[in-house]
Coordinates of N, CA and C in Angstrom, one line a residue:
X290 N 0.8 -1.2 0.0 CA 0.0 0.0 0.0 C 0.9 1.3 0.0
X291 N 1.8 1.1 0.8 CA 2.9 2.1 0.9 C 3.6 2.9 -0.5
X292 N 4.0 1.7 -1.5 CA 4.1 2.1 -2.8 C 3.3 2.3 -3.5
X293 N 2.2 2.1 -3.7 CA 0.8 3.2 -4.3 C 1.2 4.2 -4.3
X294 N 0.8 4.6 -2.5 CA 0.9 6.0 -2.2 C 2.2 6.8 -2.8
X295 N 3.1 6.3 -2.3 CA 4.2 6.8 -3.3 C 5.1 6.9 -4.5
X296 N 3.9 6.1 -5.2 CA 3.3 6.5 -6.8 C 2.9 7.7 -7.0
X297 N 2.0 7.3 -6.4 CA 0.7 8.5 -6.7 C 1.6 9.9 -6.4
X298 N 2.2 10.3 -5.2 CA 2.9 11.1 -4.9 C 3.7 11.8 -5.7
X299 N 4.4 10.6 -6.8 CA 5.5 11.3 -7.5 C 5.3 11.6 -8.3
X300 N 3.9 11.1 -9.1 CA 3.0 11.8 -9.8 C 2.5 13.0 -9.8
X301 N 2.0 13.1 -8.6 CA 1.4 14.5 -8.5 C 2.3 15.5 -8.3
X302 N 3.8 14.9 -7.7 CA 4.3 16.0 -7.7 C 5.1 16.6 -9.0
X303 N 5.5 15.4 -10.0 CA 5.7 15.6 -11.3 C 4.8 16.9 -12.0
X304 N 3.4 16.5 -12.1 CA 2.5 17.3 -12.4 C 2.3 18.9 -12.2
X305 N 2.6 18.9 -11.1 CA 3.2 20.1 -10.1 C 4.1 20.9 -10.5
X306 N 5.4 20.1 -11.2 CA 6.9 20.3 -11.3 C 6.3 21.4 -12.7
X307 N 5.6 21.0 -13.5 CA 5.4 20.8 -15.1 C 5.0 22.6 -15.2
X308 N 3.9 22.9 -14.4 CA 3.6 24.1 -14.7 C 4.7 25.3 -14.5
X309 N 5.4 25.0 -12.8 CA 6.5 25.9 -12.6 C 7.4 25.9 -13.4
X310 N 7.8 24.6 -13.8 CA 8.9 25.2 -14.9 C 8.8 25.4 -16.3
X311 N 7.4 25.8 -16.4 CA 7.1 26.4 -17.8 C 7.0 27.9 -17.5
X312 N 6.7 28.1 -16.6 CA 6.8 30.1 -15.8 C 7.9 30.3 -15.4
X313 N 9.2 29.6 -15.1 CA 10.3 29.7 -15.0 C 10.8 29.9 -16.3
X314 N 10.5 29.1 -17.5 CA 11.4 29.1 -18.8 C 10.3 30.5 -19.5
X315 N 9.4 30.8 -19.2 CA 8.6 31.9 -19.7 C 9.2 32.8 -19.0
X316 N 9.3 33.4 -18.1 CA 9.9 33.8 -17.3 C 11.5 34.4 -17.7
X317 N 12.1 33.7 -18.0 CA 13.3 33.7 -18.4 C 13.5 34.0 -20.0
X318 N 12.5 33.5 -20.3 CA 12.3 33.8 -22.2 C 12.2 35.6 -22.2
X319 N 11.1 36.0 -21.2 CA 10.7 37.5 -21.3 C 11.4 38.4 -21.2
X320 N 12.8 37.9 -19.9 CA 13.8 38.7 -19.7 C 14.8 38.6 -20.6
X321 N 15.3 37.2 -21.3 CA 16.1 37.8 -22.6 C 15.2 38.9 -23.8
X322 N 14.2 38.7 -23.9 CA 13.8 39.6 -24.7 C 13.8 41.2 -24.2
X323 N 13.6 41.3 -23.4 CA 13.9 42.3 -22.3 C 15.3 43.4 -22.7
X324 N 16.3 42.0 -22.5 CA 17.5 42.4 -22.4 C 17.7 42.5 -24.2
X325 N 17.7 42.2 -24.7 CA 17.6 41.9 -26.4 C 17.5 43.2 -27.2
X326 N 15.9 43.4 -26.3 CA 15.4 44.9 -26.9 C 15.9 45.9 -26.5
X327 N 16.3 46.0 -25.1 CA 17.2 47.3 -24.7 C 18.5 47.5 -25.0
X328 N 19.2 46.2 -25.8 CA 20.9 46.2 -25.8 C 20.3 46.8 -27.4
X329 N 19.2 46.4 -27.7 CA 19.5 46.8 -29.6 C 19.2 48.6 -29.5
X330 N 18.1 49.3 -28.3 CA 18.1 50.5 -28.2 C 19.4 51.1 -27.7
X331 N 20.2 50.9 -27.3 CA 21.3 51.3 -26.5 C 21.9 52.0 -28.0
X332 N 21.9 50.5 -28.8 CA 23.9 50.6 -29.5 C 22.5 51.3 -30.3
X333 N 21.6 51.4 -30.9 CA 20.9 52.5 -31.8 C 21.1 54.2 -31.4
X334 N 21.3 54.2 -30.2 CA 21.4 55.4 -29.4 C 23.0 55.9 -29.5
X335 N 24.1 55.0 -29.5 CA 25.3 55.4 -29.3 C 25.4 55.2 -30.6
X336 N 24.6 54.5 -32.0 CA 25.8 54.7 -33.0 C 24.8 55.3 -33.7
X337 N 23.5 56.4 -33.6 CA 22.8 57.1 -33.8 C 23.5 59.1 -33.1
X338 N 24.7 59.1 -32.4 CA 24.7 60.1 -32.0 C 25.1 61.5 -33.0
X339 N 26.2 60.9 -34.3 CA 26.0 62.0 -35.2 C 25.2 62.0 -36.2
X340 N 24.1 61.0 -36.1 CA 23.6 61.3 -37.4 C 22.4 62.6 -37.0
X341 N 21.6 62.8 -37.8 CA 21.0 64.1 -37.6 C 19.4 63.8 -36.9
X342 N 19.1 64.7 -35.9 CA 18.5 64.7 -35.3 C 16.9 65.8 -35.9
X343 N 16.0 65.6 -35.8 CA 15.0 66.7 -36.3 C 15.3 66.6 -37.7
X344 N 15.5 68.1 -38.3 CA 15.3 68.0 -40.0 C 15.9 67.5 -40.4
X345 N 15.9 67.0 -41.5 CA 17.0 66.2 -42.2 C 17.7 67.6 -43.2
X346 N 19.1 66.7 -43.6 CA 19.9 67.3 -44.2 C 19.5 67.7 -45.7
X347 N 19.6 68.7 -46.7 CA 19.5 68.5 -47.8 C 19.6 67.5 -48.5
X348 N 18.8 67.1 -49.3 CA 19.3 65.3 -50.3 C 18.6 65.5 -51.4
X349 N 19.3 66.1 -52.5 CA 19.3 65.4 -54.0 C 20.2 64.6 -54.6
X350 N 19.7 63.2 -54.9 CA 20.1 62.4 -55.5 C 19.8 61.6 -56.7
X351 N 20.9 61.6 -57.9 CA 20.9 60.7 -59.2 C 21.4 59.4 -58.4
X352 N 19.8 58.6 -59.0 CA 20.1 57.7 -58.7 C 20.3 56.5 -60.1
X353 N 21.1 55.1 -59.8 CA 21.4 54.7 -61.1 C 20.5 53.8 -62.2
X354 N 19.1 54.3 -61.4 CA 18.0 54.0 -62.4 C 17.8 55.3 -63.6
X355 N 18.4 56.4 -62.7 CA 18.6 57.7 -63.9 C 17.5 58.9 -63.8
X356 N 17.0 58.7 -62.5 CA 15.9 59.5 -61.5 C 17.2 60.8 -61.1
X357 N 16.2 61.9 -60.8 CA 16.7 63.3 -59.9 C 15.7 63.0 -59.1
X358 N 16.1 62.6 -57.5 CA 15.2 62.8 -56.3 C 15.5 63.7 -55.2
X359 N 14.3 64.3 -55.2 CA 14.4 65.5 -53.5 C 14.1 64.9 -52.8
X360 N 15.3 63.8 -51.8 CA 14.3 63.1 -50.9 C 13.4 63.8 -49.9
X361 N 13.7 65.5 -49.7 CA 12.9 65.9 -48.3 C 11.5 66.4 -48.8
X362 N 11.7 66.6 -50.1 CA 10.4 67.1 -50.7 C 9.4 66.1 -50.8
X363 N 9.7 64.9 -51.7 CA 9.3 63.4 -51.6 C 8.7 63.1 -50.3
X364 N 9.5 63.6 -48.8 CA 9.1 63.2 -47.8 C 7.7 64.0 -47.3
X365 N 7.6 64.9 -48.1 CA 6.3 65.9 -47.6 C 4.8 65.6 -48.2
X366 N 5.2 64.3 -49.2 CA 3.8 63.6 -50.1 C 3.8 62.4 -48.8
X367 N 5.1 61.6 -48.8 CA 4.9 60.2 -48.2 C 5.8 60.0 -47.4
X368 N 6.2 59.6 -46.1 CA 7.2 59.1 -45.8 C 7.8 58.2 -46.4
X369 N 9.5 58.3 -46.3 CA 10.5 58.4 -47.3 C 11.5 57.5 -46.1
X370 N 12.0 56.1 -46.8 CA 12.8 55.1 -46.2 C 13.9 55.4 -46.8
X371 N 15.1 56.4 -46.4 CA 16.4 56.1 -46.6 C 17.1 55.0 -46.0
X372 N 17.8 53.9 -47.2 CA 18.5 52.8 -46.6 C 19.6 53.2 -47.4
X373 N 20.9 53.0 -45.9 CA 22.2 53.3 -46.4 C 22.9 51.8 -46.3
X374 N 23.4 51.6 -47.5 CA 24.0 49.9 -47.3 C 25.0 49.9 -48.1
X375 N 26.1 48.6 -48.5 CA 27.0 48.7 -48.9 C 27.0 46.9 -49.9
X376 N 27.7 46.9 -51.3 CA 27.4 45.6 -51.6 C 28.6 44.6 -50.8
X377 N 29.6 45.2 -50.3 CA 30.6 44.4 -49.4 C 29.9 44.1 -47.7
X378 N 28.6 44.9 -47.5 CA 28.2 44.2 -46.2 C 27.5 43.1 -45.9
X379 N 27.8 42.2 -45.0 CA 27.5 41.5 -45.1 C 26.2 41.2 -44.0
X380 N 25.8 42.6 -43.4 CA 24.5 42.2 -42.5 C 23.4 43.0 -43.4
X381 N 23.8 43.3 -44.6 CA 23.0 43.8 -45.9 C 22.2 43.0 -46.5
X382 N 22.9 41.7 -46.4 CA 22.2 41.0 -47.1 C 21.0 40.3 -46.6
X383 N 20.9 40.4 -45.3 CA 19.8 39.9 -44.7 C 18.5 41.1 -44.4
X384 N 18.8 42.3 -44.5 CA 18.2 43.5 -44.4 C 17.8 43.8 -45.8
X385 N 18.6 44.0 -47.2 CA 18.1 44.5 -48.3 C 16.6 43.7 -48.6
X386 N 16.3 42.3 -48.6 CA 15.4 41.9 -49.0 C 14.0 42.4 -48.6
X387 N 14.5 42.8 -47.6 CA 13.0 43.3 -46.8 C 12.9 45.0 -47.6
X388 N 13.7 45.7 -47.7 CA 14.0 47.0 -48.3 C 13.3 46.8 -49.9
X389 N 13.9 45.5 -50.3 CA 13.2 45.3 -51.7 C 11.9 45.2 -51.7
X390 N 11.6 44.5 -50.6 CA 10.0 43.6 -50.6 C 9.3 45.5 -49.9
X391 N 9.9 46.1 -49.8 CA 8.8 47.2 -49.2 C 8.6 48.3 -50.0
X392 N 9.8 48.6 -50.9 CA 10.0 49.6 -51.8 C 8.7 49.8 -53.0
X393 N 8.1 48.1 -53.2 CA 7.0 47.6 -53.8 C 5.6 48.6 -53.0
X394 N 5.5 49.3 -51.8 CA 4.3 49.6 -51.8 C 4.9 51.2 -50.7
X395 N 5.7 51.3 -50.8 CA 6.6 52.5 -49.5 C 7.6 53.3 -50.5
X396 N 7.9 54.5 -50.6 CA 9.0 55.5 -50.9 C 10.1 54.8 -50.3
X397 N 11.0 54.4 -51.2 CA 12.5 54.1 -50.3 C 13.5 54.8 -51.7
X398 N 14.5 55.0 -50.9 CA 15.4 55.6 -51.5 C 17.0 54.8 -50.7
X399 N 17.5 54.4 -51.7 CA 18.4 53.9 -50.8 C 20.1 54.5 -51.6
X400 N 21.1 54.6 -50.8 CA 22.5 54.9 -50.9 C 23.6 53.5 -50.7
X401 N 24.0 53.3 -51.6 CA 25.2 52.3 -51.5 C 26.5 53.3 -51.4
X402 N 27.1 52.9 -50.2 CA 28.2 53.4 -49.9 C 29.2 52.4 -50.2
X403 N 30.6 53.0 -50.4 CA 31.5 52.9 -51.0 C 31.6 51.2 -51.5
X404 N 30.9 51.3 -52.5 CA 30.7 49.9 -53.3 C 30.8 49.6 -54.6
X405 N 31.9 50.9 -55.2 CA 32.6 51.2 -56.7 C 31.4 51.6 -57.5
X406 N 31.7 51.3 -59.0 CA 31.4 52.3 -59.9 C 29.4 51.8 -60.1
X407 N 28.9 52.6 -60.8 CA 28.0 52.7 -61.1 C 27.4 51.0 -61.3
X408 N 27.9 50.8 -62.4 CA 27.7 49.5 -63.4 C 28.2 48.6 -62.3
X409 N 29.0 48.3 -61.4 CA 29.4 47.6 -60.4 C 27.7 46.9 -59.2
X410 N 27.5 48.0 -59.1 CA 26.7 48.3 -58.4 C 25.1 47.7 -59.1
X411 N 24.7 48.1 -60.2 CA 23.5 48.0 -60.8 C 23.8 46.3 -61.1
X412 N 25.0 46.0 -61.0 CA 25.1 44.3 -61.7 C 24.9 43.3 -60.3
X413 N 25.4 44.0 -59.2 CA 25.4 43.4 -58.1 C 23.6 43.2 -57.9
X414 N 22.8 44.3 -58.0 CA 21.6 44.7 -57.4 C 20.8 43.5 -58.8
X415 N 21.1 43.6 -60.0 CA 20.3 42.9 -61.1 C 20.5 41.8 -60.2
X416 N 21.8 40.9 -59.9 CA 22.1 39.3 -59.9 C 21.5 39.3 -58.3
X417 N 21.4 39.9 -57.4 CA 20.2 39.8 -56.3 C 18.8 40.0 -56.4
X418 N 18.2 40.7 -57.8 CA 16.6 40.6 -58.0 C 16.2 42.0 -57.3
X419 N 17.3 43.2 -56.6 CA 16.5 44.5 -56.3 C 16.7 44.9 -57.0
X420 N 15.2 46.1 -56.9 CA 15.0 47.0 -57.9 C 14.4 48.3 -57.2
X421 N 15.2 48.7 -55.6 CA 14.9 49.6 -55.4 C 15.8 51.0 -55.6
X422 N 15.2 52.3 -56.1 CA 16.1 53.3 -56.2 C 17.2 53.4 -55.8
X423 N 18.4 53.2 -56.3 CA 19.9 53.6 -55.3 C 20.9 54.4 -56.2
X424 N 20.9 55.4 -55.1 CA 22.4 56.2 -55.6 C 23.7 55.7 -54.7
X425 N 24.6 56.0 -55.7 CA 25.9 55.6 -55.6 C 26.7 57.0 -54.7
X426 N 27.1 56.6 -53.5 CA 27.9 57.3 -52.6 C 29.1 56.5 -52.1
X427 N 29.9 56.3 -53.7 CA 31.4 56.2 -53.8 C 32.3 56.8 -53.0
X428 N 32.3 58.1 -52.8 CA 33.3 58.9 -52.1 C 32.4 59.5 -50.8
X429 N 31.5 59.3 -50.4 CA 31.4 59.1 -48.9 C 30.6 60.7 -48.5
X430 N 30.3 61.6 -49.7 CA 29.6 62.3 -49.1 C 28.5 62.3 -48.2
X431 N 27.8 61.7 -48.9 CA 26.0 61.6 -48.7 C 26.6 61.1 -47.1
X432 N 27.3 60.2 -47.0 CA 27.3 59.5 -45.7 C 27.7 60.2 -44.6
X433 N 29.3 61.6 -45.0 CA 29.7 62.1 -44.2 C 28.0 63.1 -43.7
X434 N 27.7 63.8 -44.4 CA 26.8 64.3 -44.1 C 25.4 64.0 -43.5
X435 N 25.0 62.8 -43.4 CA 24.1 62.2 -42.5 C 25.0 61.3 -41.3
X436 N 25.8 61.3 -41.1 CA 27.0 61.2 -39.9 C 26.4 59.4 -39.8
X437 N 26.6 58.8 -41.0 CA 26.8 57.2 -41.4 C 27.5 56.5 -41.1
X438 N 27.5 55.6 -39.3 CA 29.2 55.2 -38.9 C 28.6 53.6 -38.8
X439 N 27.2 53.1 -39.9 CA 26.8 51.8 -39.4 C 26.2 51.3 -40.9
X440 N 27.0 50.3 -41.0 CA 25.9 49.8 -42.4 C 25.2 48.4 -41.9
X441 N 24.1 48.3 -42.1 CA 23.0 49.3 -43.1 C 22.6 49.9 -41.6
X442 N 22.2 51.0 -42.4 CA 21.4 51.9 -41.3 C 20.1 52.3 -42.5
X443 N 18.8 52.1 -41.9 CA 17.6 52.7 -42.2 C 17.4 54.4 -41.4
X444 N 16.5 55.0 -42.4 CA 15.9 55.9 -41.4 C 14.7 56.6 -42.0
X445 N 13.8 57.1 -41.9 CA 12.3 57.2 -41.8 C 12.0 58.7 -41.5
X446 N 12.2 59.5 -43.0 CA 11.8 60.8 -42.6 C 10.3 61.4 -43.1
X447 N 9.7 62.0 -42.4 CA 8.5 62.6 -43.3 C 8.6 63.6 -42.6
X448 N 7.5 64.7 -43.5 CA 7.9 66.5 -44.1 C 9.4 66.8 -43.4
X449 N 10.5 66.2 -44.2 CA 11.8 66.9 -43.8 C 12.3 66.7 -42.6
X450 N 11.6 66.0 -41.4 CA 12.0 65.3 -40.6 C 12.1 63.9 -40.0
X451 N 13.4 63.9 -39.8 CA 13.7 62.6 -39.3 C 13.2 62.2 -37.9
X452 N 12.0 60.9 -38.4 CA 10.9 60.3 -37.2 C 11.5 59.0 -36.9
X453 N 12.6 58.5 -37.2 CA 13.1 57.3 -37.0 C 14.5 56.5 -37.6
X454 N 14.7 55.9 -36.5 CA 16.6 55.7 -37.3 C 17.1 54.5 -36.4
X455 N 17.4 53.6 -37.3 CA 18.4 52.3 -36.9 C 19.1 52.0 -37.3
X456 N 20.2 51.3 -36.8 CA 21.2 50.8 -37.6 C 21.5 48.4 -37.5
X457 N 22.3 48.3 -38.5 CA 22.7 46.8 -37.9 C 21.3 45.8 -38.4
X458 N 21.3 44.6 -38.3 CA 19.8 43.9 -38.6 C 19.2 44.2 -38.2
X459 N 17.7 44.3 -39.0 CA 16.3 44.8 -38.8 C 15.6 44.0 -39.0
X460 N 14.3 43.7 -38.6 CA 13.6 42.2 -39.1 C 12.3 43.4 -40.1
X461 N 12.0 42.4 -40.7 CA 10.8 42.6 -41.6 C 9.7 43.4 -41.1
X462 N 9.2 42.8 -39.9 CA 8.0 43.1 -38.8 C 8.5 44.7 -38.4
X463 N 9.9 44.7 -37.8 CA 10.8 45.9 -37.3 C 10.5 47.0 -38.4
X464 N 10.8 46.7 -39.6 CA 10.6 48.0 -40.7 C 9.9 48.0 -41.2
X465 N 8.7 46.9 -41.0 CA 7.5 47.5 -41.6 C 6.5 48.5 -40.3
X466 N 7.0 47.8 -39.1 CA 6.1 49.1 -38.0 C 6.6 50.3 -38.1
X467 N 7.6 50.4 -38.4 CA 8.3 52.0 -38.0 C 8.0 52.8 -39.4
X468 N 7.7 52.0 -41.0 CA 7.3 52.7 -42.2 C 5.6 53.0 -41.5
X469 N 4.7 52.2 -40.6 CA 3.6 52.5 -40.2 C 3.1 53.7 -39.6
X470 N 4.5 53.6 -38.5 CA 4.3 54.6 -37.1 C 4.3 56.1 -37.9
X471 N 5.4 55.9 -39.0 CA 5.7 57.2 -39.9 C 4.2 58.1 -40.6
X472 N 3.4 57.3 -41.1 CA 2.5 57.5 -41.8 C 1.8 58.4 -41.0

């Protein structure tokens, strides 16, 4: 009879065991995410510190589809997704696709930094399947002047100001809320 009971016991306490340690691993799931989200606002904050704050900088750009764009003017019809990326990055590649997949229904304007000549550039973008606007910032203006110390860095201006700015991987869900919040 003795071992019944102490069946039954180890059962019930098993059962017992099951729930706590699913609020424990929930629990611990919440605070990586926690910590996740606040390490990715941190380094957005420190490697956000020269880029520009409030209006944006002047931006006309030829781009190598053969467009003259005002991006700040453009920004006063629709908010306007400047992506700055590079074809030698390599956390670009996980970010451009979503830039591609959004450009289809969002203003994006994007800048390839220092990633050679024109034709370089347009061959790299053909043999990946984008076909979003990009000018070529070879010599690093465009970039000195929006103070660009991260590739890729997005950023999200409407009427002439800048409402949003990241840098490093961005998920799909990530740049499609913040094209939202802009609107």
């Amino acid at each position: 009879m003795k071992q019944g009971n102490a069946e039954n016991n180890e059962a019930a306490k098993k059962i017992t065991e099951k729930p706590g340690r699913l609020k424990r691993w929930a629990r611990e799931a919440l605070l990586m995410v926690v910590i996740f989200i606040t390490a990715s606002i941190a380094i957005d904050l420190w490697r956000g510190q020269t880029m520009p704050d409030g209006t944006m900088p002047e931006m006309v750009v030829s781009t190598l589809q053969g467009e003259i764009i005002d991006v700040k003017a453009l920004s006063h019809e629709q908010p306007v997704m400047i992506y700055f990326w590079a074809t030698w990055c390599s956390i670009c590649r996980f970010v451009s696709p979503t830039v591609n997949w959004m450009s289809d229904d969002y203003a994006v304007v994007s800048v390839a930094l220092s990633s050679g000549e024109n034709a370089r550039i347009a061959g790299y973008m053909e043999h990946h399947g984008y076909d979003f606007r990009t000018a070529n910032d070879n010599d690093g203006l465009i970039a000195r002047q929006w103070g660009i110390s991260a590739t890729p860095t997005l950023v999200i201006v409407k009427n002439g100001q800048v409402v949003s700015s990241t840098t490093g991987i961005s998920t799909p869900p990530g740049i499609w809320l913040r094209m939202q919040l802009a609107k």
